[in-house]
Amino acid sequence: MSNLVNLDFTALKVSRENYLQWALDAKISLRAKGLGECINEGNNASEKENSRAIMIIRHHLMESLKEQYLTIENPLELWTE
């Protein structure tokens, strides 16, 4: 069985060399899905919106970064780490 992952944009590399492109793509993707507020300070996002946002952000991290940020459940906290 193939290990293909369907990504909307390139995952953030461990070296973070693609951070600027990743951050722009992630922000655009979250906004397009109505979740852009989740990564803003003092937001009023619901638990469901936060869960969807964290899922999108984590889905676009390389595996070792996912492990590093495994316990973070708030998209704003993960975004600012």
Coordinates of N, CA, C and O in Angstrom, one line a residue:
M1 N 0.8 -1.2 0.0 CA 0.0 0.0 0.0 C 0.9 1.2 0.0 O 1.9 1.3 0.7
S2 N 0.5 2.2 -0.7 CA 1.2 3.5 -0.9 C 1.1 4.3 0.4 O 0.1 4.4 1.0
N3 N 2.1 5.1 0.6 CA 2.1 6.0 1.8 C 1.9 7.5 1.3 O 2.6 8.4 1.9
L4 N 1.0 7.7 0.4 CA 0.8 9.0 -0.1 C 0.0 9.8 0.8 O -1.0 9.4 1.4
V5 N 0.4 11.1 1.0 CA -0.3 12.0 1.8 C -0.8 13.2 0.9 O 0.0 13.8 0.2
N6 N -2.1 13.5 1.0 CA -2.6 14.6 0.2 C -2.5 15.9 1.0 O -3.3 16.1 1.9
L7 N -1.6 16.7 0.6 CA -1.3 18.0 1.2 C -1.8 19.1 0.4 O -1.7 19.1 -0.8
D8 N -2.4 20.2 1.0 CA -2.8 21.4 0.3 C -1.6 22.2 -0.1 O -1.7 23.0 -1.1
F9 N -0.6 22.1 0.7 CA 0.7 22.9 0.4 C 1.8 22.1 1.1 O 1.6 21.1 1.8
T10 N 3.0 22.5 0.8 CA 4.2 21.8 1.3 C 4.3 21.9 2.8 O 4.1 22.9 3.4
A11 N 4.7 20.7 3.4 CA 4.8 20.7 4.9 C 6.0 21.4 5.3 O 7.0 21.6 4.6
L12 N 6.0 22.0 6.5 CA 7.1 22.7 7.1 C 8.2 21.7 7.4 O 8.1 20.7 8.0
K13 N 9.4 22.0 6.8 CA 10.6 21.1 7.0 C 11.2 21.3 8.4 O 11.0 22.3 9.0
V14 N 11.9 20.3 8.8 CA 12.5 20.3 10.2 C 13.5 21.4 10.2 O 13.6 22.1 11.3
S15 N 14.2 21.7 9.2 CA 15.2 22.8 9.1 C 14.5 24.2 9.1 O 15.2 25.2 9.3
R16 N 13.2 24.2 8.9 CA 12.4 25.4 8.8 C 12.8 26.3 7.6 O 12.5 27.5 7.6
E17 N 13.6 25.8 6.7 CA 14.1 26.6 5.5 C 13.0 27.1 4.7 O 13.1 28.1 4.0
N18 N 11.8 26.4 4.7 CA 10.6 26.8 3.9 C 9.6 27.5 4.8 O 8.4 27.6 4.4
Y19 N 10.0 28.1 5.9 CA 9.0 28.6 6.9 C 8.2 29.8 6.3 O 7.0 29.8 6.4
L20 N 8.8 30.7 5.6 CA 8.0 31.9 5.1 C 6.9 31.4 4.1 O 5.8 31.8 4.2
Q21 N 7.3 30.5 3.2 CA 6.3 30.0 2.2 C 5.2 29.2 2.9 O 4.1 29.3 2.7
W22 N 5.7 28.3 3.9 CA 4.7 27.5 4.6 C 3.8 28.4 5.4 O 2.6 28.1 5.4
A23 N 4.3 29.4 6.1 CA 3.4 30.3 6.9 C 2.4 31.0 6.1 O 1.2 31.1 6.4
L24 N 2.8 31.5 4.9 CA 1.9 32.2 4.0 C 0.8 31.2 3.5 O -0.4 31.5 3.5
D25 N 1.2 30.0 3.1 CA 0.3 29.0 2.6 C -0.7 28.5 3.7 O -1.8 28.4 3.4
A26 N -0.1 28.4 4.9 CA -1.0 27.9 6.0 C -2.0 29.0 6.3 O -3.2 28.7 6.5
K27 N -1.6 30.2 6.4 CA -2.5 31.3 6.7 C -3.6 31.4 5.6 O -4.8 31.6 6.0
I28 N -3.2 31.3 4.4 CA -4.2 31.4 3.3 C -5.2 30.2 3.4 O -6.4 30.4 3.2
S29 N -4.7 29.1 3.6 CA -5.5 27.9 3.7 C -6.5 28.0 4.9 O -7.7 27.7 4.7
L30 N -6.0 28.4 6.0 CA -6.9 28.6 7.2 C -8.0 29.6 6.9 O -9.2 29.4 7.2
R31 N -7.6 30.7 6.3 CA -8.6 31.8 6.0 C -9.6 31.3 5.0 O -10.8 31.6 5.1
A32 N -9.2 30.5 4.0 CA -10.1 30.0 2.9 C -11.1 29.0 3.5 O -12.2 28.9 3.0
K33 N -10.7 28.4 4.6 CA -11.6 27.4 5.3 C -12.4 28.1 6.4 O -13.0 27.4 7.2
G34 N -12.3 29.4 6.6 CA -13.0 30.2 7.6 C -12.4 30.0 9.0 O -13.1 30.2 10.0
L35 N -11.1 29.7 9.0 CA -10.4 29.4 10.3 C -9.3 30.3 10.6 O -8.5 30.1 11.6
G36 N -9.1 31.4 9.8 CA -8.0 32.3 10.0 C -8.0 33.0 11.4 O -7.0 33.3 11.9
E37 N -9.2 33.1 12.0 CA -9.3 33.8 13.3 C -8.6 32.9 14.4 O -8.1 33.5 15.4
C38 N -8.5 31.6 14.2 CA -7.9 30.7 15.2 C -6.4 31.0 15.5 O -6.0 30.6 16.6
I39 N -5.7 31.7 14.6 CA -4.3 32.0 14.9 C -4.1 33.4 15.2 O -2.9 33.9 15.2
N40 N -5.2 34.1 15.6 CA -5.1 35.5 16.0 C -5.2 35.6 17.5 O -6.0 34.9 18.1
E41 N -4.4 36.5 18.1 CA -4.5 36.8 19.5 C -5.9 37.3 19.9 O -6.5 38.1 19.2
G42 N -6.4 36.7 21.0 CA -7.7 37.2 21.5 C -8.9 36.8 20.7 O -9.9 37.5 20.7
N43 N -8.8 35.7 19.9 CA -9.8 35.3 19.0 C -11.0 34.7 19.8 O -10.9 34.3 21.0
N44 N -12.1 34.6 19.2 CA -13.3 34.0 19.7 C -13.7 32.7 19.0 O -14.9 32.3 18.9
A45 N -12.7 31.9 18.5 CA -12.9 30.7 17.8 C -13.5 29.6 18.7 O -13.2 29.6 19.9
S46 N -14.4 28.9 18.2 CA -15.0 27.8 18.9 C -14.0 26.6 19.1 O -13.0 26.6 18.4
E47 N -14.4 25.7 19.9 CA -13.5 24.5 20.1 C -13.4 23.7 18.8 O -12.4 23.2 18.5
K48 N -14.5 23.6 18.1 CA -14.6 22.9 16.8 C -13.7 23.6 15.8 O -12.9 22.9 15.1
E49 N -13.7 24.9 15.7 CA -12.9 25.6 14.8 C -11.4 25.5 15.2 O -10.5 25.2 14.3
N50 N -11.1 25.6 16.5 CA -9.7 25.4 16.9 C -9.2 24.0 16.6 O -8.1 23.8 16.2
S51 N -10.1 23.0 16.7 CA -9.7 21.6 16.4 C -9.4 21.4 14.9 O -8.4 20.8 14.5
R52 N -10.2 22.0 14.1 CA -10.0 21.9 12.7 C -8.7 22.6 12.3 O -8.0 22.1 11.4
A53 N -8.5 23.8 12.9 CA -7.3 24.6 12.6 C -6.0 23.8 13.0 O -5.0 23.7 12.2
I54 N -6.0 23.2 14.2 CA -4.8 22.5 14.6 C -4.6 21.3 13.8 O -3.4 20.9 13.5
M55 N -5.6 20.7 13.3 CA -5.5 19.5 12.4 C -4.8 19.9 11.1 O -4.0 19.2 10.6
I56 N -5.2 21.0 10.5 CA -4.6 21.5 9.3 C -3.2 21.8 9.5 O -2.3 21.4 8.7
I57 N -2.9 22.6 10.6 CA -1.5 23.0 10.8 C -0.6 21.7 11.0 O 0.4 21.6 10.4
R58 N -1.1 20.8 11.9 CA -0.3 19.6 12.2 C -0.1 18.7 10.9 O 0.9 18.1 10.7
H59 N -1.1 18.7 10.1 CA -1.1 17.9 8.9 C 0.0 18.3 7.9 O 0.6 17.6 7.2
H60 N 0.4 19.6 8.1 CA 1.4 20.2 7.2 C 2.7 20.4 7.9 O 3.5 21.4 7.6
L61 N 3.1 19.6 8.9 CA 4.4 19.5 9.5 C 5.0 18.2 9.2 O 4.4 17.2 9.1
M62 N 6.4 18.2 9.1 CA 7.1 17.0 8.9 C 6.9 16.2 10.2 O 6.7 16.7 11.2
E63 N 7.0 14.9 10.1 CA 6.8 14.0 11.2 C 7.5 14.3 12.5 O 6.9 14.3 13.5
S64 N 8.8 14.6 12.4 CA 9.5 14.9 13.6 C 9.0 16.2 14.3 O 9.1 16.3 15.5
L65 N 8.5 17.2 13.5 CA 8.0 18.4 14.1 C 6.6 18.0 14.8 O 6.3 18.6 15.8
K66 N 5.9 17.1 14.2 CA 4.6 16.7 14.8 C 4.9 16.1 16.1 O 4.1 16.4 17.1
E67 N 5.9 15.3 16.2 CA 6.3 14.7 17.5 C 6.7 15.8 18.5 O 6.4 15.7 19.7
Q68 N 7.4 16.7 18.1 CA 8.0 17.8 18.9 C 6.8 18.6 19.5 O 6.9 19.0 20.7
Y69 N 5.7 18.8 18.8 CA 4.6 19.6 19.2 C 3.4 18.8 19.5 O 2.3 19.3 19.5
L70 N 3.6 17.6 19.9 CA 2.5 16.6 20.1 C 1.5 17.1 21.1 O 0.3 16.8 21.0
T71 N 1.9 17.7 22.2 CA 1.0 18.0 23.3 C 0.3 19.4 23.1 O -0.6 19.7 23.9
I72 N 0.6 20.1 22.1 CA 0.0 21.4 21.9 C -1.4 21.2 21.2 O -1.5 20.7 20.1
E73 N -2.4 21.7 21.9 CA -3.8 21.6 21.3 C -4.4 22.9 20.9 O -5.6 22.9 20.4
N74 N -3.7 24.0 21.1 CA -4.2 25.3 20.7 C -3.5 25.8 19.5 O -2.3 25.9 19.4
P75 N -4.3 26.1 18.4 CA -3.6 26.5 17.1 C -2.8 27.8 17.3 O -1.8 27.9 16.7
L76 N -3.3 28.7 18.1 CA -2.5 29.9 18.3 C -1.2 29.6 18.9 O -0.1 30.2 18.6
E77 N -1.2 28.8 19.9 CA 0.0 28.4 20.6 C 1.0 27.7 19.7 O 2.2 28.0 19.7
L78 N 0.5 26.8 18.9 CA 1.3 26.1 17.9 C 1.9 27.1 16.8 O 3.0 27.0 16.5
W79 N 1.0 28.0 16.4 CA 1.4 29.0 15.4 C 2.5 29.9 15.9 O 3.4 30.2 15.1
T80 N 2.5 30.2 17.2 CA 3.5 31.1 17.7 C 4.8 30.4 18.2 O 5.7 31.1 18.6
E81 N 4.8 29.1 18.3 CA 5.9 28.4 18.8 C 7.1 28.5 17.9 O 7.1 28.5 16.7

